[in-house]
mmCIF file of N, CA, C and O in Angstrom:
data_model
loop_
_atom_site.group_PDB
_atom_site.id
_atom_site.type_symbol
_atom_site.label_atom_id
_atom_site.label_comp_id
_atom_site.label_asym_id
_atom_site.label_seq_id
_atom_site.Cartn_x
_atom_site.Cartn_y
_atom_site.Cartn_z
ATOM 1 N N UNK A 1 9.385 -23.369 -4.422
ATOM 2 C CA UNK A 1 8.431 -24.324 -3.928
ATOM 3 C C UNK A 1 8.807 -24.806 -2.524
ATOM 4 O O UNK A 1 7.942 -24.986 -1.666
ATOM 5 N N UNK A 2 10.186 -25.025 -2.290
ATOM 6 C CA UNK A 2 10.337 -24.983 -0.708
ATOM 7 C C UNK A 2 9.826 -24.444 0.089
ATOM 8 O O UNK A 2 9.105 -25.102 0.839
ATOM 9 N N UNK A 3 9.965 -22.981 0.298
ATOM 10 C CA UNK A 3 9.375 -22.226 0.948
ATOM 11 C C UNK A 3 7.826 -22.649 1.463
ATOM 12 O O UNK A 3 7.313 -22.856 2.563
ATOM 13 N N UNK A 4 7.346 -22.664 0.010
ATOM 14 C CA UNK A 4 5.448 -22.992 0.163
ATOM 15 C C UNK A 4 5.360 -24.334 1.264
ATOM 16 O O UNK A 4 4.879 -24.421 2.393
ATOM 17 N N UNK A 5 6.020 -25.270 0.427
ATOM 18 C CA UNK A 5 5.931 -26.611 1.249
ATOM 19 C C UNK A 5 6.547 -26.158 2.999
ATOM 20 O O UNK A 5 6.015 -26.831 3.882
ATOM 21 N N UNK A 6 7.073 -25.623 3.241
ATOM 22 C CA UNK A 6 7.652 -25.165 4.525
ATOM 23 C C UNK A 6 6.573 -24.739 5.097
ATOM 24 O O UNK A 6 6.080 -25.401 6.010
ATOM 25 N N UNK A 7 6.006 -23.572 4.679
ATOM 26 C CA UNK A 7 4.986 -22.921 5.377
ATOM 27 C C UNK A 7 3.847 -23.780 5.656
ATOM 28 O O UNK A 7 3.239 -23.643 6.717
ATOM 29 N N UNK A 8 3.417 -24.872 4.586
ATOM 30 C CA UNK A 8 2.304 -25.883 5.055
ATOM 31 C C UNK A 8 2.952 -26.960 5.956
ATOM 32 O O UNK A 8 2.337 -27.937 6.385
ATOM 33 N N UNK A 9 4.045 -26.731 6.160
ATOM 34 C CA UNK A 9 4.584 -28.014 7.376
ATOM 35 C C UNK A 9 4.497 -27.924 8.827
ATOM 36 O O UNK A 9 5.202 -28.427 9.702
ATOM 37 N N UNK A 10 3.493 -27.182 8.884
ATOM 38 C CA UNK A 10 3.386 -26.980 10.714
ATOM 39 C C UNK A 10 1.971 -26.599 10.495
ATOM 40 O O UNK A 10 1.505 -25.910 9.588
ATOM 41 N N UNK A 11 1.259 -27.282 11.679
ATOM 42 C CA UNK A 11 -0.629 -28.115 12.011
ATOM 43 C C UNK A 11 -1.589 -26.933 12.024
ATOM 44 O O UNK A 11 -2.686 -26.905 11.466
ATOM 45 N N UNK A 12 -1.002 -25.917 12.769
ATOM 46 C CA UNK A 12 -1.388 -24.247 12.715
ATOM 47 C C UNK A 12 -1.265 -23.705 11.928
ATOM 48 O O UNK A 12 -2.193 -22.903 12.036
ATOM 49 N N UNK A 13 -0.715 -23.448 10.991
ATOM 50 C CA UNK A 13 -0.646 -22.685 9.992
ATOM 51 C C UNK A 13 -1.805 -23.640 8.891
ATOM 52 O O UNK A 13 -2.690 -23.057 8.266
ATOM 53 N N UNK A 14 -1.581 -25.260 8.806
ATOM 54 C CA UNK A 14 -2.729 -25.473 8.018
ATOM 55 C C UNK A 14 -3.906 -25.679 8.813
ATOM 56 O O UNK A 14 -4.462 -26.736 8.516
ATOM 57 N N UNK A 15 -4.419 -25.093 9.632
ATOM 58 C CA UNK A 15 -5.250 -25.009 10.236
ATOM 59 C C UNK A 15 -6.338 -23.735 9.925
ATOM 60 O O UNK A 15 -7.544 -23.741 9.675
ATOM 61 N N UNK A 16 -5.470 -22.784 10.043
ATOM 62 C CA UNK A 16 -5.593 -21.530 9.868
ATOM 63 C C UNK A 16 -5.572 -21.120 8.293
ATOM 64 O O UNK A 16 -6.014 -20.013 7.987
ATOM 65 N N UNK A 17 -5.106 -21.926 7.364
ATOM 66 C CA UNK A 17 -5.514 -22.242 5.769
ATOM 67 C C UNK A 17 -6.781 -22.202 6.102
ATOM 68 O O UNK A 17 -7.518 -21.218 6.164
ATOM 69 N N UNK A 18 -7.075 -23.613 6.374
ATOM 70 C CA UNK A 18 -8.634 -24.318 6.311
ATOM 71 C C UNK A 18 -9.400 -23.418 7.157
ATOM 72 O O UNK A 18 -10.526 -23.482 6.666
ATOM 73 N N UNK A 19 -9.453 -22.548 8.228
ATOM 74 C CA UNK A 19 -10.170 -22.293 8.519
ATOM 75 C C UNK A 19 -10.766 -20.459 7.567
ATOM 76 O O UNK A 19 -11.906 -20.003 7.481
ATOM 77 N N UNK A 20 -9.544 -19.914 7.073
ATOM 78 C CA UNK A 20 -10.123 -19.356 6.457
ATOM 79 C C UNK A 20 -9.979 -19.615 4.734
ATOM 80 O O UNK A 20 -9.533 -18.853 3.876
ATOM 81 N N UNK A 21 -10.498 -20.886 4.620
ATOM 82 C CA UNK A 21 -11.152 -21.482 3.540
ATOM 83 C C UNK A 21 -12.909 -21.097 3.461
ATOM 84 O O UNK A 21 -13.434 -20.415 2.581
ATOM 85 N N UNK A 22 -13.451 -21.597 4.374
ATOM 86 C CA UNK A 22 -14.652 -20.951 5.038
ATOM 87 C C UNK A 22 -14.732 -20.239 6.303
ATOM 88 O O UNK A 22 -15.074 -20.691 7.396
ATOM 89 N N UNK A 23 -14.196 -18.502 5.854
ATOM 90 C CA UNK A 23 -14.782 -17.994 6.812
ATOM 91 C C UNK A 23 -15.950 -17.561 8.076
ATOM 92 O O UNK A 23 -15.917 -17.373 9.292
ATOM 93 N N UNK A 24 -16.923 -17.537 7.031
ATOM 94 C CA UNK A 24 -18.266 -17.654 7.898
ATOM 95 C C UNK A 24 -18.269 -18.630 8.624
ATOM 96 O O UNK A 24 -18.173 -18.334 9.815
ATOM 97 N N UNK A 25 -18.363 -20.048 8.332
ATOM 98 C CA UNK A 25 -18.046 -21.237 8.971
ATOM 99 C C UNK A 25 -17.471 -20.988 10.352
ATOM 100 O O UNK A 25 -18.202 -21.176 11.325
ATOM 101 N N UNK A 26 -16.130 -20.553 10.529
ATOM 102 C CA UNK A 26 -15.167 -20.414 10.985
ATOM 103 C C UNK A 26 -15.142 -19.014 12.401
ATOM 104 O O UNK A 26 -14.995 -19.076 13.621
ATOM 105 N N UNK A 27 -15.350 -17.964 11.506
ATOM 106 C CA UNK A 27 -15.722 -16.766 12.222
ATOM 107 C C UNK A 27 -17.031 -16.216 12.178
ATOM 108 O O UNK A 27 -17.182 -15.048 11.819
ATOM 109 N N UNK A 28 -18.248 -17.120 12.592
ATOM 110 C CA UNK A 28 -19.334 -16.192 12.969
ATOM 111 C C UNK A 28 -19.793 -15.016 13.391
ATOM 112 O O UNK A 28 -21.013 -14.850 13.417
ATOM 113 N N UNK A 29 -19.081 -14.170 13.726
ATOM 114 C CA UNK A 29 -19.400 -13.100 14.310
ATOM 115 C C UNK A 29 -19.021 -11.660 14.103
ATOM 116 O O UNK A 29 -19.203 -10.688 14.836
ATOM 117 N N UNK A 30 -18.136 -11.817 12.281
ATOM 118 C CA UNK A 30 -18.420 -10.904 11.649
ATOM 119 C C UNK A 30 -18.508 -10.872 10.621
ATOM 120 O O UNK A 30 -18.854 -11.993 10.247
ATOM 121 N N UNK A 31 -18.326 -9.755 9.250
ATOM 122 C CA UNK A 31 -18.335 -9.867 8.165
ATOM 123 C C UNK A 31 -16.994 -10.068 7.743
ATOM 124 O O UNK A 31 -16.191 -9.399 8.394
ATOM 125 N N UNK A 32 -16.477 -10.819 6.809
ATOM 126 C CA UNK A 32 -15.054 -11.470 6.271
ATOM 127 C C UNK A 32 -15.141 -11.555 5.041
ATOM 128 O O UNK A 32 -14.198 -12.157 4.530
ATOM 129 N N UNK A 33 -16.097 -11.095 4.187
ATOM 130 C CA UNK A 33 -16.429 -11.035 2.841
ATOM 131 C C UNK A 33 -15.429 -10.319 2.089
ATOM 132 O O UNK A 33 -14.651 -10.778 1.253
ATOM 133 N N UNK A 34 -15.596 -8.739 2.635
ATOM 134 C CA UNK A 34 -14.218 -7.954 1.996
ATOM 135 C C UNK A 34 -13.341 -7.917 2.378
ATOM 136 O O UNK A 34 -12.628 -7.929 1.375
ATOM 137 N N UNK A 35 -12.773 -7.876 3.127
ATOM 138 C CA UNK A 35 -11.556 -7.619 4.016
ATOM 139 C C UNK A 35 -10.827 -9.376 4.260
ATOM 140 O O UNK A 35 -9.731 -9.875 4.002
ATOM 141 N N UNK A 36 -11.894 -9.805 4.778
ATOM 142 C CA UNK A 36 -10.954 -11.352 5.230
ATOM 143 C C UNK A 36 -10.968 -11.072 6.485
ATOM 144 O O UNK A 36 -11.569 -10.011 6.655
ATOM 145 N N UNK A 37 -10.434 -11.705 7.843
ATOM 146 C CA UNK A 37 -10.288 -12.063 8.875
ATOM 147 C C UNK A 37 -9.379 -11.602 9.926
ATOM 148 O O UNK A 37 -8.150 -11.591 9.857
ATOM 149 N N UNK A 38 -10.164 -11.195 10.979
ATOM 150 C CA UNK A 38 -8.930 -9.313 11.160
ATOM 151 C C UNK A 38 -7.960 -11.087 12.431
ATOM 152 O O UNK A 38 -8.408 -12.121 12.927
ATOM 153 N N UNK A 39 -6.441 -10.352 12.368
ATOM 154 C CA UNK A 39 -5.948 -11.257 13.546
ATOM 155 C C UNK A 39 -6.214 -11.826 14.480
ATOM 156 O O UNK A 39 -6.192 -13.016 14.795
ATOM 157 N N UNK A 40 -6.492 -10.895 14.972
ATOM 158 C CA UNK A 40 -7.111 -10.931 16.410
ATOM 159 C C UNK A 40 -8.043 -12.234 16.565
ATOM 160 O O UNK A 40 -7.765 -13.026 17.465
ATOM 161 N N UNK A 41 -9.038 -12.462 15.797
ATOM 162 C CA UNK A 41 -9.500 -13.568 15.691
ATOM 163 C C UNK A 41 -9.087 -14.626 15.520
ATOM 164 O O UNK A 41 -9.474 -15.423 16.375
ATOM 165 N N UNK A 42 -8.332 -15.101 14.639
ATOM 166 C CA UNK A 42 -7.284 -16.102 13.764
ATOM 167 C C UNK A 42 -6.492 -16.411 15.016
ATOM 168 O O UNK A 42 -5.930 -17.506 15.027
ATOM 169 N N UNK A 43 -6.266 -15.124 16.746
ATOM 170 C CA UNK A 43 -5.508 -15.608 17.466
ATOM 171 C C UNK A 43 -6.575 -16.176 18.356
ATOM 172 O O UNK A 43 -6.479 -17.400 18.436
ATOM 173 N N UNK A 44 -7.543 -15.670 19.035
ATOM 174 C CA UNK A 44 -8.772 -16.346 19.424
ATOM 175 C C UNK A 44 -8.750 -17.466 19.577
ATOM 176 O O UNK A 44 -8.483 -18.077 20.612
ATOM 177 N N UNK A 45 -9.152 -18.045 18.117
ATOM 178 C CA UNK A 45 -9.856 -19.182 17.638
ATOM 179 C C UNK A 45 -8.559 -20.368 18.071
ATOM 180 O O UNK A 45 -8.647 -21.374 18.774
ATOM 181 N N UNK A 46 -7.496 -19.849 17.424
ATOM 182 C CA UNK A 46 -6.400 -20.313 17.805
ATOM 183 C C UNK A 46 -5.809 -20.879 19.212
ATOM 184 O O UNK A 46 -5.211 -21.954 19.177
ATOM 185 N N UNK A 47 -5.953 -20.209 20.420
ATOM 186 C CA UNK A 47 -6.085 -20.347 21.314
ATOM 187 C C UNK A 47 -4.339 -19.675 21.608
ATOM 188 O O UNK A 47 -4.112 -19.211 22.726
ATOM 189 N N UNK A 48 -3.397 -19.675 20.724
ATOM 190 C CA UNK A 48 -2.167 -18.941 20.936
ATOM 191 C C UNK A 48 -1.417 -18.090 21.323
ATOM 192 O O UNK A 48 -1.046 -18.822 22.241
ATOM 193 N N UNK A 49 -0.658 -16.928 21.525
ATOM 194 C CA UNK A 49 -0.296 -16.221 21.854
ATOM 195 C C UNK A 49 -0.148 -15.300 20.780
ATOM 196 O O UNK A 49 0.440 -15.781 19.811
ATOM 197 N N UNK A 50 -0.571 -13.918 20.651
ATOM 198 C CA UNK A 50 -0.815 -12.767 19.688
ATOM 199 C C UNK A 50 0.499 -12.978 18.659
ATOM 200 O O UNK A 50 0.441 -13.028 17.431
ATOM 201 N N UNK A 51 1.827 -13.101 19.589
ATOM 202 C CA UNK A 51 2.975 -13.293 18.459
ATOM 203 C C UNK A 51 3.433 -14.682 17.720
ATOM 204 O O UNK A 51 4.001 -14.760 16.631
ATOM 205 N N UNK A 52 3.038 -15.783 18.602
ATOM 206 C CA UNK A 52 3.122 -16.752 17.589
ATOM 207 C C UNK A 52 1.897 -16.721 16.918
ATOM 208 O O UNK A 52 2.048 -17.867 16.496
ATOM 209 N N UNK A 53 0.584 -16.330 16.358
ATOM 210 C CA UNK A 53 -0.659 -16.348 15.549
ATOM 211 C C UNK A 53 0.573 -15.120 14.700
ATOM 212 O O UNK A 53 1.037 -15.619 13.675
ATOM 213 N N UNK A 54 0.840 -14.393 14.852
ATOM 214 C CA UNK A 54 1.666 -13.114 13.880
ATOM 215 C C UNK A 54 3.059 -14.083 13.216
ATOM 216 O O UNK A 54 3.306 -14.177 12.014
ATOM 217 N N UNK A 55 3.276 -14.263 13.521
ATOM 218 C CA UNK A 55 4.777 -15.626 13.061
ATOM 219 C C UNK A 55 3.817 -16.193 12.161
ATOM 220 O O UNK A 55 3.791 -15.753 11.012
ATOM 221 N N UNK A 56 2.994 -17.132 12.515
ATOM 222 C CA UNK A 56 2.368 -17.775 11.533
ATOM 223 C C UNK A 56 1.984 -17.125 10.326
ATOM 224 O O UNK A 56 2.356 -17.299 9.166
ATOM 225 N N UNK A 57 1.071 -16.253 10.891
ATOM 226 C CA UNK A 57 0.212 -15.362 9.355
ATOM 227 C C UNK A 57 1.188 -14.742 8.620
ATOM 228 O O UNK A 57 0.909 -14.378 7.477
ATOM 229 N N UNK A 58 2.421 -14.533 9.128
ATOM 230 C CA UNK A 58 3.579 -13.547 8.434
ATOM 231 C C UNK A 58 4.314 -14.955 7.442
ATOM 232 O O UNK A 58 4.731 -14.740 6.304
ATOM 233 N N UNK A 59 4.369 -16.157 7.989
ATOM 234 C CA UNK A 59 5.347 -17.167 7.412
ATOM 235 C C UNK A 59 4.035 -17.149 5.850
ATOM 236 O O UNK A 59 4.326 -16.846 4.693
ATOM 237 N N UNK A 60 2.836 -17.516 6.301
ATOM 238 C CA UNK A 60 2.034 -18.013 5.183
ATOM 239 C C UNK A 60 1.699 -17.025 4.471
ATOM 240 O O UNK A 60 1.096 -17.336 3.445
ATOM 241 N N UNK A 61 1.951 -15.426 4.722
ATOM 242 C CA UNK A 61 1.866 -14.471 3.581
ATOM 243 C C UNK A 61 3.279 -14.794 2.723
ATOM 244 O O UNK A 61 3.148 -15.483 1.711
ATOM 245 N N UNK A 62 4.624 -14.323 3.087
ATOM 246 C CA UNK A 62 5.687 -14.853 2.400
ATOM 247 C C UNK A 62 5.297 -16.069 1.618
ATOM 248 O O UNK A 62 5.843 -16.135 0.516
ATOM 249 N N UNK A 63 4.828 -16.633 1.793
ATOM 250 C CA UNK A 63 4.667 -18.179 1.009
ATOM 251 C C UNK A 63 3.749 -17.613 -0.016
ATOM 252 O O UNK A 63 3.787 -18.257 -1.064
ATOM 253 N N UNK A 64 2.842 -16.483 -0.025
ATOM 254 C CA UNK A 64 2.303 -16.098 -1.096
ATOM 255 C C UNK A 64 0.294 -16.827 -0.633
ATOM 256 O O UNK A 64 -0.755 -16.508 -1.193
ATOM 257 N N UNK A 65 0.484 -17.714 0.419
ATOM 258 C CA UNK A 65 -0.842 -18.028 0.606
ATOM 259 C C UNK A 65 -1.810 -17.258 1.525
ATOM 260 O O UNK A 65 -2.695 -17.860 2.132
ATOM 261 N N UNK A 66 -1.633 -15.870 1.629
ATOM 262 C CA UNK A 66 -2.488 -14.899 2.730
ATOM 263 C C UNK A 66 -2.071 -13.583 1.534
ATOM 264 O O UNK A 66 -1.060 -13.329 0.880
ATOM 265 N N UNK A 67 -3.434 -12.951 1.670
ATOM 266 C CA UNK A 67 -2.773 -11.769 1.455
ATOM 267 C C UNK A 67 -3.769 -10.774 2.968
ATOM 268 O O UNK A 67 -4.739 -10.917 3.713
ATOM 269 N N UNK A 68 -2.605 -9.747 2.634
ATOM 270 C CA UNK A 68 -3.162 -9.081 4.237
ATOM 271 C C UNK A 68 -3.357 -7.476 3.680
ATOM 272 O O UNK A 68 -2.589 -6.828 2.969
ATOM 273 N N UNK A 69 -4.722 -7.060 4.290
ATOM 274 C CA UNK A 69 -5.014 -5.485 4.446
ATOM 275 C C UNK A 69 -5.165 -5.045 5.414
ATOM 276 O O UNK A 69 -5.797 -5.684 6.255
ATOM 277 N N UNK A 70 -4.567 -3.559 5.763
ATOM 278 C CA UNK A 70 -4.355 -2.869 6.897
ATOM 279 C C UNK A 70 -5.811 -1.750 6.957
ATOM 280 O O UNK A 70 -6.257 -1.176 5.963
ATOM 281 N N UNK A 71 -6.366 -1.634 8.340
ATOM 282 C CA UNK A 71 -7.606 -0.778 8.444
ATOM 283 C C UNK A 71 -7.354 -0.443 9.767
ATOM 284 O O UNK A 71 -7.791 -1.107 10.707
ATOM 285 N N UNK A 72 -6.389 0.967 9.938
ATOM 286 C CA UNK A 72 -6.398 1.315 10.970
ATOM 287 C C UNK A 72 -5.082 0.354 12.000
ATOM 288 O O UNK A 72 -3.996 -0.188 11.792
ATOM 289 N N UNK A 73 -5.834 0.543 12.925
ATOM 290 C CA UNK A 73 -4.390 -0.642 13.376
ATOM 291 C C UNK A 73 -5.018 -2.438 13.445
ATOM 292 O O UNK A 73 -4.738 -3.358 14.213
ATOM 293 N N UNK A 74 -5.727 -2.368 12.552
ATOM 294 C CA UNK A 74 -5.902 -3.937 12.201
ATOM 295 C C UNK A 74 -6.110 -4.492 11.315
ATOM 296 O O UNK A 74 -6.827 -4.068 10.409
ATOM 297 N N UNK A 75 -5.397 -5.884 11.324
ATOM 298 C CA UNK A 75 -5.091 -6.257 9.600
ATOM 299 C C UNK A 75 -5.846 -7.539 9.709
ATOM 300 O O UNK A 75 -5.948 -8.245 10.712
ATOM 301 N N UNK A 76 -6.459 -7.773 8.296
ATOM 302 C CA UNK A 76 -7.215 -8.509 7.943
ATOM 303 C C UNK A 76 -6.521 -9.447 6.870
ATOM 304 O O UNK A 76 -5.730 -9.002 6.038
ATOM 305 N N UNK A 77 -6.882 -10.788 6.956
ATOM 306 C CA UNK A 77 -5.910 -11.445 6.152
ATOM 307 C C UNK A 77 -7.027 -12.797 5.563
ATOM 308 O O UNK A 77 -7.896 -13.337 6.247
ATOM 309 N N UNK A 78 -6.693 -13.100 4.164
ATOM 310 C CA UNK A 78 -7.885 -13.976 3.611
ATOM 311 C C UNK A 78 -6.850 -14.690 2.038
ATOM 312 O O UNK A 78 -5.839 -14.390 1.402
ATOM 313 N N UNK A 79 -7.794 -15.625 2.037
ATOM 314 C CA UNK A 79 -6.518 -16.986 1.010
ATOM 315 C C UNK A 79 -6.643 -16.255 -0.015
ATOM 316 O O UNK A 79 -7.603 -15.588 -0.400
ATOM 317 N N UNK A 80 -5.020 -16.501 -0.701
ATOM 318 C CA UNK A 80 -5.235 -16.151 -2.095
ATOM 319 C C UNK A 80 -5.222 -17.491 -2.871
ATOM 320 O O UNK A 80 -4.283 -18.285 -2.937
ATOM 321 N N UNK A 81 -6.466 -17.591 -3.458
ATOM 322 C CA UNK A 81 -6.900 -18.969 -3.807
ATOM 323 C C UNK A 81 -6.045 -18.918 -5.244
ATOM 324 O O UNK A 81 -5.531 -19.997 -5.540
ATOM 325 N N UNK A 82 -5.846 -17.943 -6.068
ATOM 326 C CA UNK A 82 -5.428 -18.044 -7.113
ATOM 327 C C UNK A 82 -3.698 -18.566 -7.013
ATOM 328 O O UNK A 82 -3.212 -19.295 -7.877
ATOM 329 N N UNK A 83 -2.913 -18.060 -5.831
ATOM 330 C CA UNK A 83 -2.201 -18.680 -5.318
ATOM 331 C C UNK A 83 -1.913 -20.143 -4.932
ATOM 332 O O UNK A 83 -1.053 -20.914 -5.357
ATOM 333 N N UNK A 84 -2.670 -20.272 -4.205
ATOM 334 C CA UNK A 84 -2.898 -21.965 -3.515
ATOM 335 C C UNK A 84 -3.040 -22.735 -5.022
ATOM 336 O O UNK A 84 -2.182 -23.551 -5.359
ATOM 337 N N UNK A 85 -4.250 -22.395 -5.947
ATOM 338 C CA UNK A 85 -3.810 -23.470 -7.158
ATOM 339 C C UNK A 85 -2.844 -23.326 -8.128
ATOM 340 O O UNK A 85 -2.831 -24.149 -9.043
ATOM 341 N N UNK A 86 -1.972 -22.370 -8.103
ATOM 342 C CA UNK A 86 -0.889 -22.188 -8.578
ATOM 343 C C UNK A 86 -0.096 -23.194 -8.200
ATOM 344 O O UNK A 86 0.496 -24.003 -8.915
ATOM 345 N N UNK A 87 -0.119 -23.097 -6.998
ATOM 346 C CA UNK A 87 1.297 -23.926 -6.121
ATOM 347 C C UNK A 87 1.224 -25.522 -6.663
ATOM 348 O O UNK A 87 2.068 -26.167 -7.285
ATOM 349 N N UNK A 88 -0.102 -25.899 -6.188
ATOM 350 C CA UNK A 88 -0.990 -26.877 -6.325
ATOM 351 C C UNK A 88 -0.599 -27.727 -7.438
ATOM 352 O O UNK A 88 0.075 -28.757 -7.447
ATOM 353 N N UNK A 89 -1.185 -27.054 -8.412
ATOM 354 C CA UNK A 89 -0.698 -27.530 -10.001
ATOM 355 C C UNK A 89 0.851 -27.756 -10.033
ATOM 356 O O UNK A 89 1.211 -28.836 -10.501
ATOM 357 N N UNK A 90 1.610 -27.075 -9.695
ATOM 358 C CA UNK A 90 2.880 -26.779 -9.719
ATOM 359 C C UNK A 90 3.198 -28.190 -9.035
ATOM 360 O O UNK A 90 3.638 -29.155 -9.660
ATOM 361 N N UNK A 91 3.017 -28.182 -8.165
ATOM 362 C CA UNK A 91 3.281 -29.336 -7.448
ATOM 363 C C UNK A 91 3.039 -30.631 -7.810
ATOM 364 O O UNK A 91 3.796 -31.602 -7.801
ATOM 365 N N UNK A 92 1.753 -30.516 -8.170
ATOM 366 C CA UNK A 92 1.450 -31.858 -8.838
ATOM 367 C C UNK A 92 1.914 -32.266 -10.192
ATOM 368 O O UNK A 92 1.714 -33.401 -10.626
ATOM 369 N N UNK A 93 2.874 -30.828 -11.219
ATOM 370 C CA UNK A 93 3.709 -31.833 -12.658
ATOM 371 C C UNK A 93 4.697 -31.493 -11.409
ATOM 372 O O UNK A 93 5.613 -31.664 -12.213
ATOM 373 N N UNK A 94 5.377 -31.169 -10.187
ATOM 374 C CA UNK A 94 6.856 -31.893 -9.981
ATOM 375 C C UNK A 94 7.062 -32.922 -9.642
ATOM 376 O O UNK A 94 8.176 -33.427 -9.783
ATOM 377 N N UNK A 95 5.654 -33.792 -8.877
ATOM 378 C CA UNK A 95 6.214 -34.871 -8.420
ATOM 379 C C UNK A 95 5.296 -35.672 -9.370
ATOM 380 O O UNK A 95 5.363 -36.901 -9.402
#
């Protein structure tokens, strides 16, 4: 549970939760239905630099809250919600 709580402790990374909470919302301008949300965007929107947006999405997959698919040389990454209420619950009988 450290880990998880780690990865939600910095403004970008829960940013980048919430924003692909609602994709469409978020990324207008393509489809994110199957795949989820190719980087590149997530760095965009972000306004960051390609390797810290990659630091991030890499910390919050380890944490188990991204999962990521590869298409070519670009990866698409979208919440694993079944994850997030795992943690969630978890969290809420520890404290």
């Amino acid at each position: 549970m450290i880990d998880e709580c780690k990865a939600l402790s910095n403004e970008t990374r829960l940013r980048i939760l919430n924003w692909l909470k609602d994709p469409e919302a978020h990324f207008p301008c393509g489809d994110t239905a199957e795949l989820g949300v190719c980087a590149g965007l997530i760095q965009q929107k972000s306004g960051a630099s390609a390797s810290t947006v990659s630091a991030h999405l890499a910390v919050l997959q380890r944490a188990g809250f991204l999962q990521a698919t590869r298409r070519g040389q670009w990866i698409y990454y979208r919440r694993d919600e079944a994850r997030i209420r795992a943690f969630t619950e978890d969290l809420h009988h520890t404290l």
